[in-house]
Each structure stands twice: as structure tokens, then as C-alpha cells.
Coordinates of N, CA, C and O in Angstrom, one line a residue:
M29 N -40.1 -83.6 -39.1 CA -39.2 -82.6 -38.7 C -39.5 -82.2 -37.3 O -40.7 -82.0 -36.9
S30 N -38.5 -82.2 -36.5 CA -38.7 -81.9 -35.1 C -38.5 -80.5 -34.8 O -37.8 -79.8 -35.6
K31 N -39.0 -80.1 -33.8 CA -38.9 -78.7 -33.4 C -38.1 -78.6 -32.1 O -38.3 -79.4 -31.2
L32 N -37.2 -77.6 -32.0 CA -36.4 -77.4 -30.8 C -36.9 -76.1 -30.1 O -37.3 -75.2 -30.8
S33 N -36.8 -76.1 -28.9 CA -37.1 -74.8 -28.2 C -35.9 -74.0 -27.9 O -34.9 -74.5 -27.4
M34 N -35.9 -72.8 -28.4 CA -34.8 -71.9 -28.2 C -35.3 -70.6 -27.7 O -35.9 -69.8 -28.4
G35 N -35.0 -70.2 -26.5 CA -35.4 -69.0 -25.9 C -36.9 -68.8 -25.9 O -37.4 -67.7 -26.2
G36 N -37.6 -69.8 -25.7 CA -39.0 -69.7 -25.6 C -39.7 -69.8 -27.0 O -40.9 -69.7 -27.1
R37 N -38.9 -70.0 -28.0 CA -39.4 -70.1 -29.4 C -39.1 -71.4 -30.0 O -37.9 -71.9 -29.8
F38 N -39.9 -72.0 -30.7 CA -39.7 -73.3 -31.3 C -39.0 -73.1 -32.7 O -39.4 -72.2 -33.5
V39 N -37.9 -73.8 -32.9 CA -37.1 -73.6 -34.1 C -37.0 -75.0 -34.8 O -36.8 -76.0 -34.1
K40 N -37.1 -75.1 -36.1 CA -36.9 -76.3 -36.8 C -35.4 -76.7 -36.7 O -34.5 -75.9 -36.6
Q41 N -35.2 -78.0 -36.9 CA -33.8 -78.5 -36.8 C -33.0 -77.9 -37.9 O -31.8 -77.6 -37.7
E42 N -33.5 -77.7 -39.1 CA -32.7 -77.1 -40.2 C -32.4 -75.7 -39.9 O -31.2 -75.2 -40.2
E43 N -33.3 -74.9 -39.3 CA -33.0 -73.6 -39.0 C -31.9 -73.5 -37.9 O -31.0 -72.7 -37.9
F44 N -32.1 -74.4 -37.0 CA -31.1 -74.5 -35.9 C -29.7 -74.8 -36.4 O -28.7 -74.1 -36.0
E45 N -29.6 -75.7 -37.3 CA -28.3 -76.1 -37.9 C -27.8 -74.9 -38.8 O -26.6 -74.7 -38.8
A46 N -28.6 -74.2 -39.5 CA -28.2 -73.0 -40.2 C -27.7 -71.9 -39.3 O -26.7 -71.3 -39.6
M47 N -28.4 -71.7 -38.2 CA -27.9 -70.7 -37.3 C -26.6 -71.1 -36.6 O -25.7 -70.3 -36.5
E48 N -26.5 -72.4 -36.3 CA -25.3 -72.9 -35.8 C -24.1 -72.8 -36.8 O -23.0 -72.4 -36.4
Q49 N -24.4 -73.1 -38.0 CA -23.4 -73.0 -39.1 C -23.0 -71.6 -39.2 O -21.8 -71.3 -39.4
S50 N -23.9 -70.6 -39.2 CA -23.5 -69.2 -39.4 C -22.7 -68.7 -38.2 O -21.8 -67.9 -38.3
R51 N -23.0 -69.2 -37.0 CA -22.2 -68.9 -35.8 C -20.8 -69.4 -35.9 O -19.9 -68.7 -35.6
L52 N -20.7 -70.6 -36.4 CA -19.4 -71.2 -36.5 C -18.6 -70.5 -37.6 O -17.4 -70.3 -37.4
V53 N -19.2 -70.1 -38.7 CA -18.5 -69.3 -39.7 C -18.1 -68.0 -39.2 O -16.9 -67.6 -39.4
A54 N -18.9 -67.3 -38.4 CA -18.5 -66.0 -37.8 C -17.4 -66.3 -36.8 O -16.4 -65.5 -36.8
L55 N -17.5 -67.3 -36.0 CA -16.4 -67.6 -35.0 C -15.1 -67.9 -35.8 O -14.0 -67.5 -35.3
L56 N -15.2 -68.6 -36.9 CA -14.0 -69.0 -37.7 C -13.4 -67.7 -38.2 O -12.1 -67.5 -38.2
E57 N -14.2 -66.8 -38.7 CA -13.7 -65.5 -39.3 C -13.0 -64.7 -38.2 O -11.9 -64.1 -38.4
I58 N -13.6 -64.7 -37.0 CA -13.0 -63.9 -35.9 C -11.7 -64.6 -35.5 O -10.7 -63.8 -35.3
T59 N -11.6 -65.9 -35.4 CA -10.4 -66.6 -35.1 C -9.3 -66.3 -36.1 O -8.1 -66.1 -35.8
E60 N -9.7 -66.3 -37.4 CA -8.7 -66.1 -38.4 C -8.2 -64.6 -38.3 O -7.0 -64.4 -38.5
K61 N -9.1 -63.7 -38.1 CA -8.6 -62.3 -37.9 C -7.7 -62.1 -36.7 O -6.7 -61.5 -36.8
H62 N -8.1 -62.8 -35.6 CA -7.3 -62.8 -34.4 C -5.9 -63.4 -34.7 O -4.9 -62.8 -34.3
N63 N -5.9 -64.5 -35.4 CA -4.6 -65.2 -35.7 C -3.7 -64.3 -36.6 O -2.5 -64.2 -36.4
A64 N -4.3 -63.7 -37.5 CA -3.6 -62.7 -38.4 C -3.1 -61.6 -37.6 O -1.9 -61.2 -37.8
L65 N -3.9 -61.0 -36.7 CA -3.4 -59.9 -35.9 C -2.3 -60.3 -35.0 O -1.3 -59.6 -34.8
V66 N -2.4 -61.5 -34.4 CA -1.4 -62.0 -33.5 C -0.1 -62.2 -34.3 O 1.0 -61.8 -33.8
A67 N -0.1 -62.8 -35.5 CA 1.0 -63.0 -36.3 C 1.7 -61.6 -36.7 O 2.9 -61.5 -36.6
D68 N 0.8 -60.7 -37.0 CA 1.4 -59.3 -37.4 C 2.0 -58.7 -36.2 O 3.1 -58.2 -36.3
L69 N 1.4 -58.8 -35.0 CA 2.0 -58.2 -33.8 C 3.3 -58.9 -33.4 O 4.3 -58.3 -33.0
T70 N 3.3 -60.2 -33.6 CA 4.5 -61.0 -33.3 C 5.7 -60.6 -34.2 O 6.8 -60.4 -33.7
A71 N 5.4 -60.4 -35.5 CA 6.4 -60.0 -36.4 C 6.9 -58.6 -36.1 O 8.1 -58.3 -36.1
Q72 N 6.0 -57.7 -35.7 CA 6.4 -56.3 -35.3 C 7.2 -56.4 -34.0 O 8.2 -55.7 -33.9
L73 N 6.9 -57.2 -33.1 CA 7.7 -57.4 -31.8 C 9.1 -57.9 -32.1 O 10.0 -57.4 -31.6
E74 N 9.2 -58.9 -33.0 CA 10.5 -59.4 -33.3 C 11.3 -58.4 -34.1 O 12.5 -58.2 -33.8
A75 N 10.7 -57.6 -35.0 CA 11.4 -56.6 -35.7 C 11.9 -55.5 -34.7 O 13.0 -55.0 -34.8
A76 N 11.0 -55.2 -33.7 CA 11.4 -54.2 -32.7 C 12.6 -54.7 -31.8 O 13.5 -53.9 -31.5
Q77 N 12.5 -56.0 -31.5 CA 13.6 -56.5 -30.7 C 14.9 -56.5 -31.5 O 16.0 -56.2 -30.9
Q78 N 14.9 -56.9 -32.7 CA 16.1 -56.8 -33.5 C 16.6 -55.4 -33.7 O 17.8 -55.2 -33.6
Q79 N 15.7 -54.4 -33.8 CA 16.2 -53.1 -33.9 C 16.8 -52.6 -32.6 O 17.8 -51.9 -32.6
A80 N 16.2 -53.1 -31.5 CA 16.7 -52.7 -30.2 C 18.1 -53.3 -30.0 O 19.0 -52.7 -29.5
E81 N 18.3 -54.6 -30.4 CA 19.6 -55.2 -30.3 C 20.6 -54.5 -31.2 O 21.8 -54.3 -30.7
R82 N 20.3 -54.2 -32.4 CA 21.2 -53.4 -33.3 C 21.5 -52.1 -32.7 O 22.7 -51.6 -32.7
A83 N 20.5 -51.4 -32.1 CA 20.8 -50.1 -31.5 C 21.7 -50.2 -30.3 O 22.6 -49.4 -30.1
T84 N 21.5 -51.3 -29.5 CA 22.4 -51.5 -28.3 C 23.8 -51.8 -28.8 O 24.8 -51.2 -28.2
E85 N 24.0 -52.6 -29.8 CA 25.3 -52.9 -30.3 C 26.0 -51.6 -30.9 O 27.2 -51.3 -30.7
N86 N 25.2 -50.8 -31.6 CA 25.7 -49.5 -32.1 C 26.1 -48.6 -31.0 O 27.1 -47.9 -31.1
L87 N 25.3 -48.5 -29.9 CA 25.6 -47.7 -28.8 C 26.9 -48.1 -28.1 O 27.8 -47.3 -27.7
K88 N 27.1 -49.5 -28.0 CA 28.3 -50.0 -27.3 C 29.5 -49.6 -28.2 O 30.5 -49.2 -27.7
S89 N 29.3 -49.8 -29.5 CA 30.4 -49.5 -30.4 C 30.8 -48.0 -30.3 O 31.9 -47.6 -30.3
E90 N 29.7 -47.1 -30.3 CA 30.0 -45.7 -30.3 C 30.6 -45.3 -28.9 O 31.4 -44.4 -28.9
K91 N 30.2 -46.0 -27.9 CA 30.8 -45.7 -26.5 C 32.3 -46.1 -26.5 O 33.1 -45.3 -26.1
R92 N 32.6 -47.3 -27.1 CA 34.0 -47.6 -27.2 C 34.8 -46.6 -28.0 O 35.9 -46.2 -27.6
D93 N 34.2 -46.2 -29.2 CA 34.9 -45.2 -30.0 C 35.1 -43.9 -29.3 O 36.1 -43.2 -29.4
A94 N 34.0 -43.5 -28.5 CA 34.1 -42.2 -27.8 C 35.2 -42.3 -26.7 O 35.9 -41.4 -26.5
Q95 N 35.2 -43.5 -26.0 CA 36.3 -43.6 -25.0 C 37.7 -43.6 -25.6 O 38.6 -43.0 -25.0
T96 N 37.8 -44.2 -26.8 CA 39.1 -44.1 -27.4 C 39.5 -42.7 -27.8 O 40.6 -42.3 -27.6
R97 N 38.5 -42.0 -28.4 CA 38.8 -40.6 -28.8 C 39.1 -39.7 -27.6 O 40.0 -38.9 -27.6
L98 N 38.4 -40.0 -26.5 CA 38.6 -39.2 -25.2 C 40.0 -39.5 -24.7 O 40.7 -38.5 -24.4
K99 N 40.4 -40.7 -24.7 CA 41.8 -41.1 -24.3 C 42.8 -40.4 -25.2 O 43.8 -39.8 -24.7
T100 N 42.6 -40.4 -26.5 CA 43.5 -39.8 -27.4 C 43.6 -38.3 -27.1 O 44.7 -37.7 -27.1
L101 N 42.4 -37.7 -26.9 CA 42.4 -36.2 -26.7 C 43.1 -35.9 -25.4 O 43.8 -34.9 -25.3
E102 N 42.9 -36.7 -24.3 CA 43.5 -36.5 -23.1 C 45.0 -36.6 -23.2 O 45.8 -35.8 -22.6
D103 N 45.5 -37.6 -24.0 CA 46.9 -37.7 -24.2 C 47.5 -36.5 -25.0 O 48.6 -36.0 -24.6
E104 N 46.7 -36.0 -25.9 CA 47.1 -34.8 -26.7 C 47.2 -33.6 -25.8 O 48.1 -32.8 -25.8
V105 N 46.2 -33.4 -24.9 CA 46.2 -32.3 -23.9 C 47.4 -32.4 -23.0 O 48.1 -31.4 -22.7
K106 N 47.8 -33.6 -22.5 CA 49.0 -33.8 -21.7 C 50.2 -33.3 -22.4 O 51.1 -32.7 -21.9
V107 N 50.3 -33.8 -23.7 CA 51.5 -33.4 -24.5 C 51.5 -31.9 -24.7 O 52.6 -31.3 -24.5
L108 N 50.4 -31.3 -25.0 CA 50.4 -29.9 -25.2 C 50.7 -29.1 -24.0 O 51.4 -28.1 -24.0
R109 N 50.2 -29.6 -22.8 CA 50.5 -28.9 -21.6 C 52.0 -29.0 -21.3 O 52.6 -28.1 -20.8
A110 N 52.5 -30.2 -21.6 CA 54.0 -30.4 -21.3 C 54.8 -29.5 -22.2 O 55.9 -29.0 -21.8
L111 N 54.3 -29.2 -23.4 CA 55.1 -28.4 -24.4 C 54.7 -26.9 -24.3 O 55.3 -26.1 -25.0
N112 N 53.8 -26.5 -23.4 CA 53.4 -25.1 -23.3 C 54.6 -24.3 -22.8 O 55.1 -24.5 -21.7
P113 N 55.0 -23.3 -23.6 CA 56.2 -22.5 -23.2 C 55.9 -21.7 -21.9 O 56.9 -21.6 -21.1
E114 N 54.7 -21.2 -21.7 CA 54.5 -20.5 -20.5 C 54.6 -21.4 -19.3 O 55.1 -21.0 -18.3
R115 N 54.1 -22.6 -19.5 CA 54.1 -23.6 -18.4 C 55.6 -23.9 -18.1 O 56.0 -24.1 -17.0
L116 N 56.4 -24.1 -19.2 CA 57.8 -24.4 -19.0 C 58.5 -23.3 -18.3 O 59.4 -23.5 -17.4
K117 N 58.2 -22.0 -18.6 CA 58.8 -20.9 -18.0 C 58.5 -20.9 -16.5 O 59.3 -20.7 -15.6
K118 N 57.2 -21.1 -16.2 CA 56.8 -21.2 -14.8 C 57.5 -22.3 -14.0 O 57.9 -22.2 -12.9
Q119 N 57.5 -23.5 -14.7 CA 58.2 -24.6 -14.1 C 59.6 -24.3 -13.9 O 60.2 -24.7 -12.8
N120 N 60.3 -23.7 -14.8 CA 61.7 -23.3 -14.7 C 61.9 -22.4 -13.5 O 62.8 -22.5 -12.7
K121 N 61.0 -21.3 -13.4 CA 61.1 -20.4 -12.3 C 60.9 -21.1 -10.9 O 61.7 -20.9 -10.0
R122 N 60.0 -22.0 -10.9 CA 59.7 -22.8 -9.7 C 60.9 -23.6 -9.3 O 61.3 -23.6 -8.1
Q123 N 61.5 -24.2 -10.3 CA 62.7 -25.1 -10.0 C 63.9 -24.2 -9.6 O 64.7 -24.6 -8.7
Q124 N 64.0 -23.0 -10.2 CA 65.1 -22.1 -9.7 C 64.9 -21.7 -8.3 O 65.8 -21.6 -7.5
E125 N 63.6 -21.4 -7.9 CA 63.3 -21.0 -6.5 C 63.7 -22.2 -5.6 O 64.3 -22.0 -4.5
Q126 N 63.3 -23.4 -6.0 CA 63.6 -24.5 -5.2 C 65.1 -24.7 -5.1 O 65.7 -25.0 -4.0
N127 N 65.8 -24.5 -6.2 CA 67.3 -24.6 -6.2 C 67.9 -23.6 -5.3 O 68.8 -23.9 -4.5
R128 N 67.4 -22.3 -5.3 CA 67.9 -21.3 -4.4 C 67.7 -21.7 -2.9 O 68.6 -21.6 -2.1
G129 N 66.5 -22.2 -2.7 CA 66.3 -22.6 -1.3 C 67.2 -23.8 -0.9 O 67.7 -23.8 0.3
L130 N 67.3 -24.7 -1.8 CA 68.2 -25.9 -1.4 C 69.6 -25.5 -1.3 O 70.4 -26.0 -0.4
T131 N 70.1 -24.5 -2.1 CA 71.4 -24.0 -2.0 C 71.6 -23.3 -0.7 O 72.7 -23.5 0.0
A132 N 70.7 -22.5 -0.3 CA 70.8 -21.8 1.0 C 70.8 -22.9 2.2 O 71.6 -22.7 3.1
D133 N 70.0 -23.9 2.1 CA 70.0 -24.9 3.1 C 71.3 -25.6 3.1 O 71.9 -25.9 4.2
L134 N 71.9 -25.9 1.9 CA 73.2 -26.6 1.8 C 74.3 -25.8 2.4 O 75.1 -26.3 3.2
N135 N 74.3 -24.5 2.1 CA 75.3 -23.6 2.7 C 75.2 -23.5 4.2 O 76.2 -23.5 5.0
A136 N 73.9 -23.5 4.7 CA 73.7 -23.5 6.2 C 74.3 -24.8 6.8 O 74.9 -24.8 7.9
Q137 N 74.0 -25.9 6.1 CA 74.5 -27.2 6.6 C 76.0 -27.3 6.6 O 76.6 -27.8 7.5
K138 N 76.6 -26.7 5.5 CA 78.1 -26.7 5.5 C 78.6 -25.9 6.6 O 79.6 -26.3 7.2
S139 N 78.0 -24.7 6.8 CA 78.5 -23.8 7.9 C 78.4 -24.6 9.3 O 79.3 -24.5 10.1
K140 N 77.2 -25.2 9.5 CA 77.0 -25.9 10.7 C 78.0 -27.1 10.9 O 78.6 -27.3 11.9
N141 N 78.3 -27.7 9.8 CA 79.2 -28.9 9.7 C 80.6 -28.4 10.1 O 81.3 -29.0 10.8
K142 N 81.0 -27.2 9.5 CA 82.3 -26.7 9.8 C 82.4 -26.3 11.3 O 83.5 -26.6 11.9
Q143 N 81.4 -25.7 11.8 CA 81.4 -25.4 13.3 C 81.6 -26.6 14.1 O 82.3 -26.7 15.1
L144 N 80.8 -27.6 13.7 CA 80.9 -28.9 14.5 C 82.2 -29.5 14.4 O 82.8 -30.1 15.4
N145 N 82.8 -29.5 13.2 CA 84.2 -30.0 13.0 C 85.2 -29.2 13.8 O 86.1 -29.8 14.4
D146 N 85.1 -27.9 13.9 CA 86.0 -27.1 14.7 C 85.8 -27.4 16.1 O 86.8 -27.6 16.9
Q147 N 84.6 -27.6 16.6 CA 84.4 -27.9 18.0 C 85.0 -29.3 18.3 O 85.5 -29.5 19.4
L148 N 84.8 -30.2 17.4 CA 85.4 -31.6 17.5 C 86.9 -31.5 17.6 O 87.5 -32.2 18.5
K149 N 87.5 -30.7 16.8 CA 89.0 -30.6 16.8 C 89.4 -30.0 18.2 O 90.4 -30.4 18.8
K150 N 88.7 -28.9 18.6 CA 89.1 -28.3 19.9 C 88.9 -29.4 21.0 O 89.8 -29.5 21.9
A151 N 87.8 -30.1 21.0 CA 87.6 -31.1 22.0 C 88.7 -32.2 22.0 O 89.2 -32.6 23.1
K152 N 89.1 -32.6 20.8 CA 90.2 -33.6 20.7 C 91.5 -33.1 21.2 O 92.2 -33.8 21.9
S153 N 91.8 -31.8 20.9 CA 93.0 -31.2 21.3 C 93.0 -31.1 22.9 O 94.0 -31.3 23.6
E154 N 91.9 -30.7 23.4 CA 91.7 -30.5 24.9 C 91.9 -31.9 25.5 O 92.5 -32.1 26.6
L155 N 91.3 -32.9 24.9 CA 91.4 -34.3 25.4 C 92.9 -34.8 25.4 O 93.3 -35.4 26.4
E156 N 93.5 -34.5 24.3 CA 94.9 -34.9 24.2 C 95.8 -34.1 25.3 O 96.7 -34.7 25.9
Q157 N 95.5 -32.8 25.5 CA 96.2 -32.1 26.5 C 95.9 -32.7 27.9 O 96.9 -32.8 28.7
L158 N 94.7 -33.0 28.1 CA 94.3 -33.5 29.4 C 95.0 -34.9 29.6 O 95.4 -35.2 30.7
Q159 N 95.0 -35.7 28.5 CA 95.6 -37.0 28.6 C 97.1 -36.9 28.9 O 97.7 -37.6 29.7
S160 N 97.7 -35.9 28.2 CA 99.2 -35.8 28.4 C 99.5 -35.2 29.8 O 100.4 -35.6 30.4
Q161 N 98.6 -34.3 30.3 CA 98.8 -33.8 31.7 C 98.6 -34.9 32.7 O 99.3 -35.1 33.6
A162 N 97.6 -35.8 32.4 CA 97.3 -36.9 33.3 C 98.5 -37.9 33.3 O 98.9 -38.4 34.3
E163 N 99.1 -38.1 32.1 CA 100.2 -39.0 32.0 C 101.5 -38.4 32.7 O 102.2 -39.0 33.4
A164 N 101.6 -37.0 32.6 CA 102.7 -36.4 33.2 C 102.5 -36.4 34.7 O 103.5 -36.7 35.5
E165 N 101.4 -36.2 35.2 CA 101.1 -36.2 36.7 C 101.3 -37.7 37.2 O 101.9 -37.9 38.3
E166 N 100.9 -38.6 36.4 CA 101.1 -40.0 36.8 C 102.6 -40.4 36.9 O 103.0 -41.1 37.8
A167 N 103.3 -39.9 35.9 CA 104.7 -40.1 35.8 C 105.4 -39.5 37.0 O 106.3 -40.0 37.7
E168 N 105.0 -38.3 37.4 CA 105.5 -37.6 38.6 C 105.2 -38.3 39.9 O 106.0 -38.4 40.8
T169 N 104.0 -38.8 40.0 CA 103.6 -39.5 41.2 C 104.4 -40.9 41.3 O 104.7 -41.3 42.4
Q170 N 104.7 -41.4 40.2 CA 105.5 -42.7 40.2 C 106.9 -42.4 40.6 O 107.6 -43.1 41.3
K171 N 107.5 -41.2 40.2 CA 108.8 -40.8 40.6 C 108.9 -40.5 42.0 O 109.9 -40.8 42.7
V172 N 107.9 -39.9 42.6 CA 107.8 -39.6 44.0 C 107.7 -40.9 44.8 O 108.3 -41.0 45.8
A173 N 107.0 -41.8 44.3 CA 106.8 -43.0 45.1 C 107.9 -43.9 45.0 O 108.9 -44.1 45.2

């Protein structure tokens, strides 16, 4: 039996092999525990990722639903505003005010148009008189000549 030196102490080959064997067994147990822990953590991570994906899909779906509901509510508000009797009365008054203003403008334009037509008729009659006077003067000058 041979003796080996370990840390300043001589150990028999059988004791050394037994110590080595116990170290290997301990290392194997640690590795198995580590592998089990890694597998457990991997499973937890995958489960968490799947939950996150489901939650994301649910949020997207809820967002689409909320946008649809919001659009529907906005349309309903538009309809209700359009049918609001007070609003219709105010709108009617506003349109009547506009109508009065436009009518006043139209009457002013008609009056101005009439004045301009009268001026045009006077100018035409004066032009005709001047033309007839010019023709008469020309005819007289031709008789004299």
C-alpha cells in the first residue's frame, strides 16, 4: 500500500480514493440540485413569458374594444347634439340673424343697382342727345358748305 502526501499528511491510496469518491458524490448532488433548480426556473420563465404574451393580447383586444366603444359614444354624442332642441333653437336664431343681414345686404345691393341703372339710362340719353346734336350740326355744316 502506497502512501500519498496530502497537505503535509500522508494518506493511504484507499483513503484517498474514498475521499475522492465522496467529493465526486457531493459534486454530483450539487450538480443535480443545480440542474433541477435551472429546470424549475426555466419553466417559471416560460410560464411568465406565456402569461405576458396573453396579457399583451388581452390588452390589445381591450384597447380595440375601447376604441370601438369610444367611437360609438362619440357618434351618439354627435347625434344627440344635433337633436338637442335648445341647440336647434339657437341654430335657428343664428340662421335668422344671418338671413336678416343677408336680406339687408341684398336690399342695399338692389338699391345701388337701381341707382347705377338710372345713371346708365341718363348717360345713354345724354349720349343720344349729344350724338343727335352732333349729327344736326354736321348736317348744318354740310348745308352751309
